[in-house]
XYZ file of C-alpha atoms in Angstrom:
558
model
C 0.000 0.000 0.000
C 2.836 2.359 0.848
C 4.379 1.750 -2.581
C 1.108 2.474 -4.414
C 0.499 5.643 -2.357
C 3.999 6.890 -3.097
C 3.459 6.224 -6.808
C 0.148 8.102 -6.788
C 1.686 11.124 -5.101
C 4.580 11.186 -7.589
C 2.215 10.820 -10.528
C 0.065 13.683 -9.239
C 3.162 15.838 -8.897
C 4.018 15.278 -12.560
C 0.444 15.509 -13.836
C 0.279 11.918 -14.976
C -1.751 9.776 -12.588
C -1.938 6.226 -13.930
C -4.240 3.334 -13.062
C -3.079 1.581 -9.915
C -2.845 -1.745 -11.756
C 0.128 -0.462 -13.721
C 2.049 0.114 -10.507
C 2.212 -3.614 -9.834
C 2.887 -4.998 -13.319
C 6.613 -5.101 -13.908
C 8.080 -5.096 -17.418
C 9.152 -8.628 -18.240
C 10.639 -10.591 -21.124
C 8.571 -13.641 -21.947
C 8.806 -15.865 -25.018
C 11.384 -13.521 -26.560
C 9.033 -10.540 -26.253
C 9.082 -7.519 -23.966
C 5.834 -6.984 -22.067
C 5.129 -3.525 -20.646
C 1.928 -3.036 -18.641
C 1.194 -6.643 -19.576
C 1.223 -6.003 -23.334
C 3.858 -6.668 -26.012
C 6.001 -3.588 -26.501
C 8.546 -2.684 -29.178
C 11.338 -0.622 -27.607
C 11.947 1.629 -30.612
C 13.907 4.797 -30.033
C 17.435 5.873 -29.436
C 20.323 6.273 -27.051
C 21.407 9.701 -25.910
C 24.987 10.832 -26.204
C 26.963 9.748 -23.165
C 26.968 13.091 -21.335
C 23.501 14.420 -22.195
C 21.655 13.128 -19.136
C 24.270 14.501 -16.731
C 22.500 17.876 -16.751
C 18.713 18.278 -16.517
C 18.733 21.794 -17.958
C 20.611 20.591 -21.037
C 18.008 17.864 -21.495
C 14.906 20.089 -21.339
C 14.695 20.883 -25.088
C 15.908 17.395 -25.988
C 12.774 15.756 -24.558
C 10.528 17.909 -26.751
C 12.601 17.146 -29.832
C 12.469 13.415 -29.198
C 8.701 13.613 -28.803
C 8.471 15.385 -32.169
C 10.532 12.542 -33.673
C 7.996 9.978 -32.387
C 10.645 8.441 -30.134
C 8.986 6.630 -27.271
C 11.899 4.672 -25.772
C 14.962 6.616 -24.652
C 18.144 4.805 -23.687
C 19.794 7.069 -21.133
C 22.492 6.889 -18.481
C 23.145 6.761 -14.755
C 26.806 7.428 -13.954
C 28.402 5.954 -10.852
C 30.528 9.088 -10.385
C 27.393 11.266 -10.146
C 25.314 8.736 -8.247
C 27.878 8.069 -5.488
C 30.290 11.039 -5.427
C 31.317 10.071 -1.900
C 31.376 6.489 -0.714
C 28.041 5.553 0.802
C 26.308 8.829 -0.134
C 23.899 8.500 -3.046
C 22.458 11.311 -5.168
C 19.147 10.459 -6.842
C 18.553 13.864 -8.444
C 19.383 13.014 -12.060
C 17.517 9.701 -11.945
C 14.361 11.333 -10.620
C 14.554 14.100 -13.219
C 14.730 11.599 -16.069
C 11.810 9.581 -14.760
C 9.707 12.718 -14.332
C 10.462 13.943 -17.864
C 9.789 10.536 -19.369
C 6.446 10.411 -17.587
C 5.596 13.944 -18.720
C 6.313 13.042 -22.356
C 4.729 9.568 -22.115
C 8.014 7.841 -22.905
C 9.788 4.804 -21.520
C 13.386 4.642 -20.365
C 16.146 2.093 -20.634
C 18.806 3.132 -18.139
C 22.477 2.294 -18.588
C 24.516 1.809 -15.440
C 27.855 3.454 -16.252
C 29.694 1.754 -13.414
C 33.228 0.423 -13.267
C 33.425 -0.330 -16.991
C 32.460 1.761 -19.986
C 33.979 1.031 -23.405
C 36.722 -1.048 -21.785
C 37.867 1.755 -19.467
C 36.832 3.070 -16.078
C 36.288 6.806 -16.508
C 32.826 6.677 -14.887
C 34.049 5.169 -11.624
C 33.974 7.788 -8.823
C 37.084 9.716 -7.849
C 37.282 7.876 -4.535
C 37.609 4.612 -6.487
C 40.085 5.754 -9.131
C 42.246 7.600 -6.597
C 42.868 4.490 -4.497
C 44.753 1.899 -6.615
C 45.870 0.051 -3.480
C 42.250 -0.763 -2.706
C 41.038 -0.855 -6.320
C 43.909 -2.242 -8.449
C 44.350 -1.377 -12.101
C 44.482 -3.847 -14.955
C 47.886 -4.413 -16.530
C 48.364 -4.789 -20.287
C 51.436 -5.565 -22.361
C 50.463 -2.677 -24.581
C 50.841 -4.423 -27.925
C 47.696 -2.760 -29.320
C 48.025 0.616 -27.593
C 48.822 2.424 -30.817
C 45.385 1.555 -32.188
C 43.603 3.640 -29.544
C 46.020 6.408 -28.547
C 48.296 8.991 -30.072
C 51.780 10.126 -29.007
C 51.628 12.023 -25.728
C 48.022 10.990 -25.006
C 46.987 10.745 -21.357
C 46.108 7.197 -20.288
C 42.566 6.182 -19.418
C 41.987 4.449 -16.092
C 41.294 0.738 -16.468
C 40.311 -1.047 -13.262
C 40.873 -4.764 -12.838
C 37.767 -6.916 -13.092
C 39.523 -9.365 -10.743
C 39.359 -6.941 -7.787
C 36.919 -8.161 -5.085
C 36.842 -4.643 -3.602
C 35.776 -3.176 -6.936
C 33.019 -5.745 -7.380
C 31.693 -5.120 -3.886
C 31.639 -1.335 -4.352
C 30.073 -1.462 -7.822
C 27.485 -3.997 -6.682
C 26.496 -1.943 -3.621
C 25.995 1.154 -5.736
C 24.043 -0.712 -8.398
C 21.800 -2.277 -5.761
C 21.149 1.169 -4.253
C 20.223 2.452 -7.714
C 17.763 -0.409 -8.257
C 16.257 -0.008 -4.768
C 15.602 3.634 -5.547
C 13.934 2.728 -8.848
C 11.620 0.377 -6.990
C 10.387 3.333 -4.910
C 10.652 6.261 -7.327
C 9.206 4.636 -10.468
C 5.858 3.027 -9.554
C 4.444 3.163 -13.105
C 7.638 1.687 -14.556
C 8.826 4.391 -16.888
C 12.088 2.415 -16.711
C 11.513 -0.827 -18.608
C 15.053 -2.275 -18.818
C 18.513 -1.742 -17.366
C 21.885 -2.160 -19.062
C 24.659 -3.383 -16.741
C 27.831 -1.394 -17.536
C 28.765 -0.664 -21.150
C 30.897 -2.484 -23.745
C 32.890 -4.340 -21.129
C 36.190 -6.060 -21.812
C 39.852 -5.124 -21.997
C 41.715 -3.267 -24.729
C 45.444 -3.243 -25.515
C 45.925 -6.901 -24.527
C 44.030 -10.162 -24.713
C 44.053 -10.498 -20.927
C 44.813 -8.638 -17.731
C 48.404 -9.280 -16.526
C 47.973 -7.930 -13.002
C 48.881 -10.107 -10.026
C 45.200 -10.770 -9.297
C 44.595 -11.822 -12.900
C 47.713 -13.995 -13.046
C 46.575 -15.836 -9.938
C 43.177 -16.448 -11.511
C 44.785 -17.646 -14.773
C 46.573 -20.374 -12.857
C 43.403 -21.668 -11.224
C 41.168 -24.500 -12.396
C 38.509 -23.690 -14.969
C 35.189 -23.577 -13.076
C 33.340 -26.866 -13.314
C 30.112 -25.004 -14.129
C 31.618 -23.661 -17.348
C 32.883 -27.059 -18.469
C 29.563 -28.678 -17.613
C 27.768 -26.036 -19.698
C 30.091 -26.584 -22.662
C 29.587 -30.324 -22.486
C 25.792 -30.054 -22.167
C 25.545 -27.635 -25.114
C 28.355 -29.069 -27.242
C 26.298 -29.429 -30.398
C 24.943 -25.872 -30.211
C 28.119 -23.967 -29.297
C 29.438 -21.298 -31.601
C 32.039 -22.949 -33.861
C 34.878 -20.718 -32.653
C 34.435 -21.829 -29.047
C 33.763 -25.462 -29.945
C 36.957 -25.624 -32.022
C 38.979 -23.927 -29.292
C 37.894 -26.464 -26.698
C 38.263 -29.397 -29.097
C 41.883 -28.578 -29.988
C 42.814 -29.251 -26.348
C 40.887 -32.528 -26.327
C 37.666 -31.227 -24.733
C 39.170 -31.625 -21.316
C 36.781 -31.913 -18.388
C 39.174 -30.289 -15.906
C 42.404 -28.342 -15.724
C 43.741 -24.825 -15.615
C 42.741 -22.241 -18.196
C 45.922 -22.914 -20.177
C 45.391 -26.683 -20.028
C 41.747 -26.536 -21.115
C 41.888 -23.751 -23.728
C 45.548 -23.086 -24.548
C 47.740 -20.009 -24.187
C 46.994 -17.823 -27.228
C 44.720 -14.782 -27.480
C 41.677 -16.940 -28.154
C 42.122 -18.814 -24.885
C 42.737 -15.597 -23.010
C 39.559 -14.078 -24.453
C 37.553 -16.994 -23.004
C 39.264 -16.478 -19.626
C 38.426 -12.761 -19.607
C 34.876 -13.408 -20.828
C 34.172 -15.714 -17.902
C 35.392 -13.177 -15.337
C 33.698 -10.149 -16.895
C 30.472 -12.126 -17.203
C 30.646 -13.317 -13.591
C 31.174 -9.684 -12.498
C 28.088 -8.523 -14.433
C 26.114 -11.502 -13.156
C 26.876 -10.455 -9.581
C 25.526 -6.958 -10.261
C 22.455 -8.148 -12.139
C 21.529 -10.774 -9.561
C 21.864 -8.276 -6.699
C 19.944 -5.590 -8.571
C 17.091 -7.937 -9.403
C 16.615 -8.657 -5.701
C 15.500 -5.040 -5.359
C 13.658 -4.722 -8.667
C 13.587 -7.598 -11.181
C 13.539 -5.575 -14.378
C 14.905 -7.103 -17.593
C 18.670 -6.597 -17.738
C 21.231 -6.961 -20.492
C 24.800 -6.175 -21.486
C 25.944 -4.686 -24.780
C 28.886 -5.763 -26.873
C 31.526 -3.980 -28.934
C 31.590 -6.189 -32.033
C 34.585 -8.345 -32.683
C 36.431 -9.668 -34.471
C 35.841 -7.180 -37.291
C 37.793 -5.448 -40.034
C 40.796 -3.698 -38.512
C 40.210 -5.439 -35.170
C 40.788 -9.151 -35.803
C 42.294 -10.043 -32.408
C 40.881 -9.732 -28.898
C 42.516 -6.711 -27.319
C 41.981 -4.718 -30.484
C 38.310 -5.128 -29.655
C 37.553 -5.538 -25.929
C 38.755 -8.957 -24.841
C 36.220 -10.645 -22.609
C 33.253 -8.538 -23.626
C 30.133 -10.200 -25.055
C 31.613 -10.579 -28.542
C 30.341 -13.313 -30.832
C 33.167 -15.796 -30.169
C 32.352 -15.997 -26.457
C 28.565 -15.537 -26.309
C 28.227 -19.081 -24.941
C 30.662 -18.269 -22.121
C 28.528 -15.283 -21.160
C 25.374 -17.403 -21.233
C 26.988 -19.934 -18.911
C 28.393 -17.331 -16.530
C 25.540 -14.807 -16.328
C 22.086 -16.447 -16.219
C 20.539 -13.304 -14.660
C 21.125 -11.370 -17.890
C 18.107 -11.524 -20.173
C 19.974 -10.466 -23.306
C 23.419 -10.166 -24.855
C 23.047 -7.243 -27.241
C 25.147 -6.026 -30.172
C 26.190 -2.426 -30.797
C 26.118 -2.130 -34.582
C 28.494 0.265 -36.329
C 29.568 -1.954 -39.216
C 28.563 -1.664 -42.900
C 26.686 -4.972 -43.026
C 24.293 -5.175 -40.074
C 22.887 -8.499 -41.253
C 25.943 -10.364 -39.950
C 25.886 -9.228 -36.291
C 22.093 -9.422 -36.173
C 22.354 -13.082 -37.157
C 25.223 -13.661 -34.706
C 23.275 -12.292 -31.738
C 19.969 -13.896 -32.668
C 21.271 -16.673 -30.461
C 19.288 -19.600 -29.056
C 17.559 -18.777 -25.805
C 18.157 -15.023 -25.842
C 15.912 -12.338 -27.393
C 17.419 -9.662 -29.626
C 17.682 -6.000 -28.657
C 19.996 -3.517 -30.373
C 20.886 -0.741 -27.877
C 23.241 1.220 -30.164
C 23.302 1.549 -33.932
C 23.899 3.962 -36.779
C 21.213 6.068 -38.450
C 20.434 3.407 -41.083
C 16.692 2.895 -41.011
C 16.731 -0.259 -43.117
C 18.619 -2.172 -40.435
C 15.765 -1.514 -38.005
C 13.262 -3.159 -40.353
C 15.548 -6.132 -40.991
C 15.945 -6.683 -37.240
C 12.183 -6.572 -36.641
C 11.191 -8.709 -39.591
C 14.002 -11.206 -39.911
C 15.146 -11.669 -36.315
C 12.120 -10.886 -34.170
C 13.885 -8.026 -32.389
C 12.023 -6.612 -29.397
C 13.637 -3.218 -29.879
C 16.129 -1.111 -31.805
C 17.947 2.016 -30.665
C 19.886 4.606 -32.677
C 22.894 6.162 -30.944
C 23.009 9.947 -30.632
C 19.251 10.082 -31.101
C 19.094 13.785 -30.240
C 20.962 14.433 -33.511
C 17.908 13.244 -35.413
C 15.375 15.441 -37.136
C 11.592 15.516 -36.753
C 11.256 15.462 -40.558
C 13.862 12.742 -41.018
C 13.470 9.236 -42.338
C 13.881 7.619 -38.932
C 11.175 9.831 -37.421
C 8.836 8.856 -40.247
C 9.542 5.185 -39.580
C 8.832 5.572 -35.864
C 5.588 7.428 -36.628
C 4.464 4.636 -38.941
C 5.385 1.913 -36.449
C 3.929 3.692 -33.409
C 0.668 1.711 -33.154
C 1.847 -1.552 -34.655
C 3.237 -3.281 -31.560
C 0.479 -5.854 -31.404
C 0.475 -6.447 -35.168
C 4.251 -6.922 -35.365
C 4.783 -8.898 -32.159
C 1.978 -11.341 -33.003
C 3.461 -11.825 -36.457
C 6.918 -12.347 -34.937
C 5.617 -14.953 -32.517
C 3.729 -16.798 -35.268
C 6.479 -16.518 -37.911
C 4.238 -14.492 -40.235
C 6.679 -11.654 -40.859
C 9.723 -11.084 -43.038
C 12.222 -8.270 -43.321
C 13.334 -6.661 -46.573
C 16.739 -5.057 -47.041
C 18.220 -4.964 -50.549
C 21.921 -4.076 -50.636
C 22.889 -5.277 -54.095
C 19.916 -4.595 -56.370
C 19.168 -8.295 -56.758
C 15.728 -9.799 -56.359
C 14.926 -11.928 -53.340
C 12.180 -14.372 -52.464
C 10.042 -14.573 -49.344
C 7.756 -17.473 -48.441
C 4.730 -16.525 -46.329
C 1.148 -17.754 -46.095
C 1.550 -20.314 -48.855
C 2.807 -17.688 -51.306
C 6.172 -16.993 -52.868
C 6.777 -13.243 -52.793
C 9.384 -11.912 -55.191
C 10.890 -8.633 -54.026
C 12.669 -6.323 -56.447
C 14.197 -2.878 -56.151
C 11.714 -0.528 -57.814
C 14.347 1.702 -59.375
C 16.114 -1.246 -61.017
C 12.812 -2.623 -62.325
C 11.623 0.712 -63.735
C 14.971 1.371 -65.348
C 14.897 -1.964 -67.131
C 11.286 -1.476 -68.257
C 12.093 1.955 -69.697
C 15.258 0.748 -71.393
C 13.311 -2.131 -72.935
C 10.885 0.470 -74.295
C 13.719 2.596 -75.684
C 13.229 5.363 -73.088
C 15.660 7.023 -70.697
C 15.406 6.074 -67.037
C 14.428 8.875 -64.621
C 16.835 10.010 -61.905
C 16.803 8.143 -58.617
C 14.619 9.958 -56.042
C 16.607 11.122 -53.052
C 15.664 9.456 -49.772
C 14.240 11.551 -46.985
C 16.614 13.875 -45.154
C 17.730 12.155 -42.016
C 20.070 13.160 -39.248
C 23.509 14.444 -38.366
C 26.132 11.870 -37.443
C 29.469 12.941 -35.970
C 28.791 16.518 -37.027
C 28.196 15.620 -40.672
C 24.883 15.490 -42.585
C 23.640 11.928 -42.920
C 21.137 11.247 -45.708
C 18.302 8.832 -45.240
C 18.897 5.180 -45.969
C 18.729 4.858 -49.749
C 18.456 1.081 -49.761
C 15.085 -0.572 -50.353
C 13.813 -1.842 -47.001
C 10.635 -2.816 -45.207
C 8.393 -5.493 -43.761
C 5.904 -7.998 -45.176
C 3.298 -9.376 -42.766
C 0.934 -12.216 -43.626
C -2.531 -11.469 -42.196
C -4.046 -14.690 -43.497
C -6.607 -15.426 -46.207
C -4.539 -13.761 -48.900
C -4.138 -10.442 -47.109
C -0.701 -8.875 -46.559
C 0.635 -5.719 -44.965
C 3.609 -4.332 -46.867
C 5.614 -1.457 -45.417
C 8.799 0.323 -46.426
C 10.351 2.145 -49.342
C 11.825 1.456 -52.768
C 10.700 -2.086 -53.646
C 7.973 -3.980 -55.475
C 6.338 -7.296 -54.613
C 4.920 -10.011 -56.884
C 2.918 -12.891 -55.426
C 2.644 -16.456 -56.685
C 1.187 -19.666 -55.329
C 1.965 -23.204 -56.412
C -0.224 -22.752 -59.491
C 1.621 -19.609 -60.587
C 1.125 -15.852 -60.363
C -1.971 -14.578 -58.614
C -3.863 -11.336 -59.116
C -4.024 -8.340 -56.831
C -7.633 -7.773 -55.847
C -7.309 -4.516 -53.884
C -4.603 -2.236 -52.486
C -5.265 0.258 -49.699
C -2.872 2.807 -48.344
C -3.277 3.314 -44.640
C -1.815 3.438 -41.172
C -2.511 2.056 -37.737
C -4.011 4.260 -35.043
C -4.945 3.436 -31.468
C -8.282 2.232 -32.882
C -6.736 -0.058 -35.499
C -6.349 0.139 -39.284
C -7.288 3.460 -40.873
C -7.562 3.132 -44.640
C -6.407 5.835 -47.020
C -6.398 5.877 -50.821
C -7.287 2.824 -52.855
C -4.285 2.306 -55.144
C -4.999 1.243 -58.714
C -4.016 2.016 -62.286
C -0.636 3.641 -62.896
C 0.045 3.922 -59.161
C 0.278 0.154 -58.882
C 3.684 0.307 -60.572
C 5.032 1.813 -57.351
C 2.726 0.579 -54.607
C 5.545 1.146 -52.111
C 6.960 4.648 -52.686
C 10.597 5.309 -53.526
C 11.021 8.641 -51.718
C 9.267 7.946 -48.409
C 8.081 5.121 -46.176
C 4.656 3.776 -47.097
C 2.250 1.196 -45.710
C -0.343 -0.703 -47.750
C -2.703 -3.611 -47.276
C -2.763 -5.914 -50.305
C -5.609 -8.366 -50.820
C -5.001 -11.130 -53.340
C -7.478 -12.771 -55.700
C -6.559 -16.420 -55.728
C -7.927 -18.318 -58.701
C -10.111 -21.276 -57.895
C -8.266 -24.584 -57.948
């Protein structure tokens, strides 16, 4: 009763009193879907720049801009240095301000705990932690990759050792205090998920060489890890399976005996210890408030970073995802940060058995969002630096179109009635849904060929919508054809996106289109627009904007 009364008073103070039932229904991940207020929810939005949430005044205009962009899920930050500036003294001001603003704008929050580790360094640890290396030892690296991340004369970044029991205890206490405060200060659950630290792992070396780490390296591999590997042998990622097999799939021994002594073995060693550290935080935090929790991964190996240490060794990279699953059962997701040209590869890598897919950081490439939703059943997708977006941009248009489609998309995901479209090479592709073969072609390529066949000159390619600003430079909208196809049953399909055409066939051959309606989903359901026929059927899905149509097929009698 006390909790409900506190929530009612806080809601009154912010002008947003909610039904009492919402105060008791925690967000939860069930059957690979995120439920908020008991209903499937797509966490579509963006992550703020790292320092934005550190000042409430700075954030005031940002909230309004995000609302205008149809963003409804904001990935924001809680920094250990601001939360616990003095040991044992916690400051809740910035957390409360974010919750209040999210409630005012009817948005949800995913909060990142910037604790001891952020992008493989420790700059967010409080001064009282970083200033006491005797109590909180630093990691030691051989420095073989230092040139990849620094320049001559650059000041070093603090890197704390994940093997320090004192560090774990301090980080865990602070994280638990943060979660306990959320349980009291957020009765209507504006905060729907929590990220535990950020892009953990170690740079500049494949493992920590400190005395604490060296002692751990000489110990026996935990039996729980070996039991997990043995139980899941057939399903392990090939990199880990091969690494274990080369040493004879030993059932006991030291890290060197079981996995070897090269960088690959050391990455497994670091992954186990980073994952156990994050598990300790997540398990303790969930005692106070069992929200869904996840960690995010700096991708690796990748071009220019082929060896652990060039990307963070021990973080949740694809080679060691199984180690993280074994070591950290309290984490609901292992999530990729996607800043590579071909997003299809990491999305497939992290669409891993037993874990849902959520992308917490990604570039302003709208097509990747649709591929994640349609092809991998993602429960959310977040663009980094979201405040750089534009209300008239392509991403904002996508979020506006998707705003009332949670139930439609999540049901289709659960029932395998949805497919993603993302054409990178101009080639046609085939989709099989509802007993139909759907041939997808890039509209511009098709029109060009039709005009050339008729002896006419092809028109210029329409420019995609203006989009955002990335790293201070204008970023055009995603020019690739992309979208979703959803089978509604009985020959009815929703088709959404830009720049492609669809042709339907059943086993007897091509079928006819009976009717095409433009439209959109509102809170009341489907709202039909124009009926598309005649010349407009050449480009049912527009080339210069994101469209949504319902196509009804006329299937010839057998």
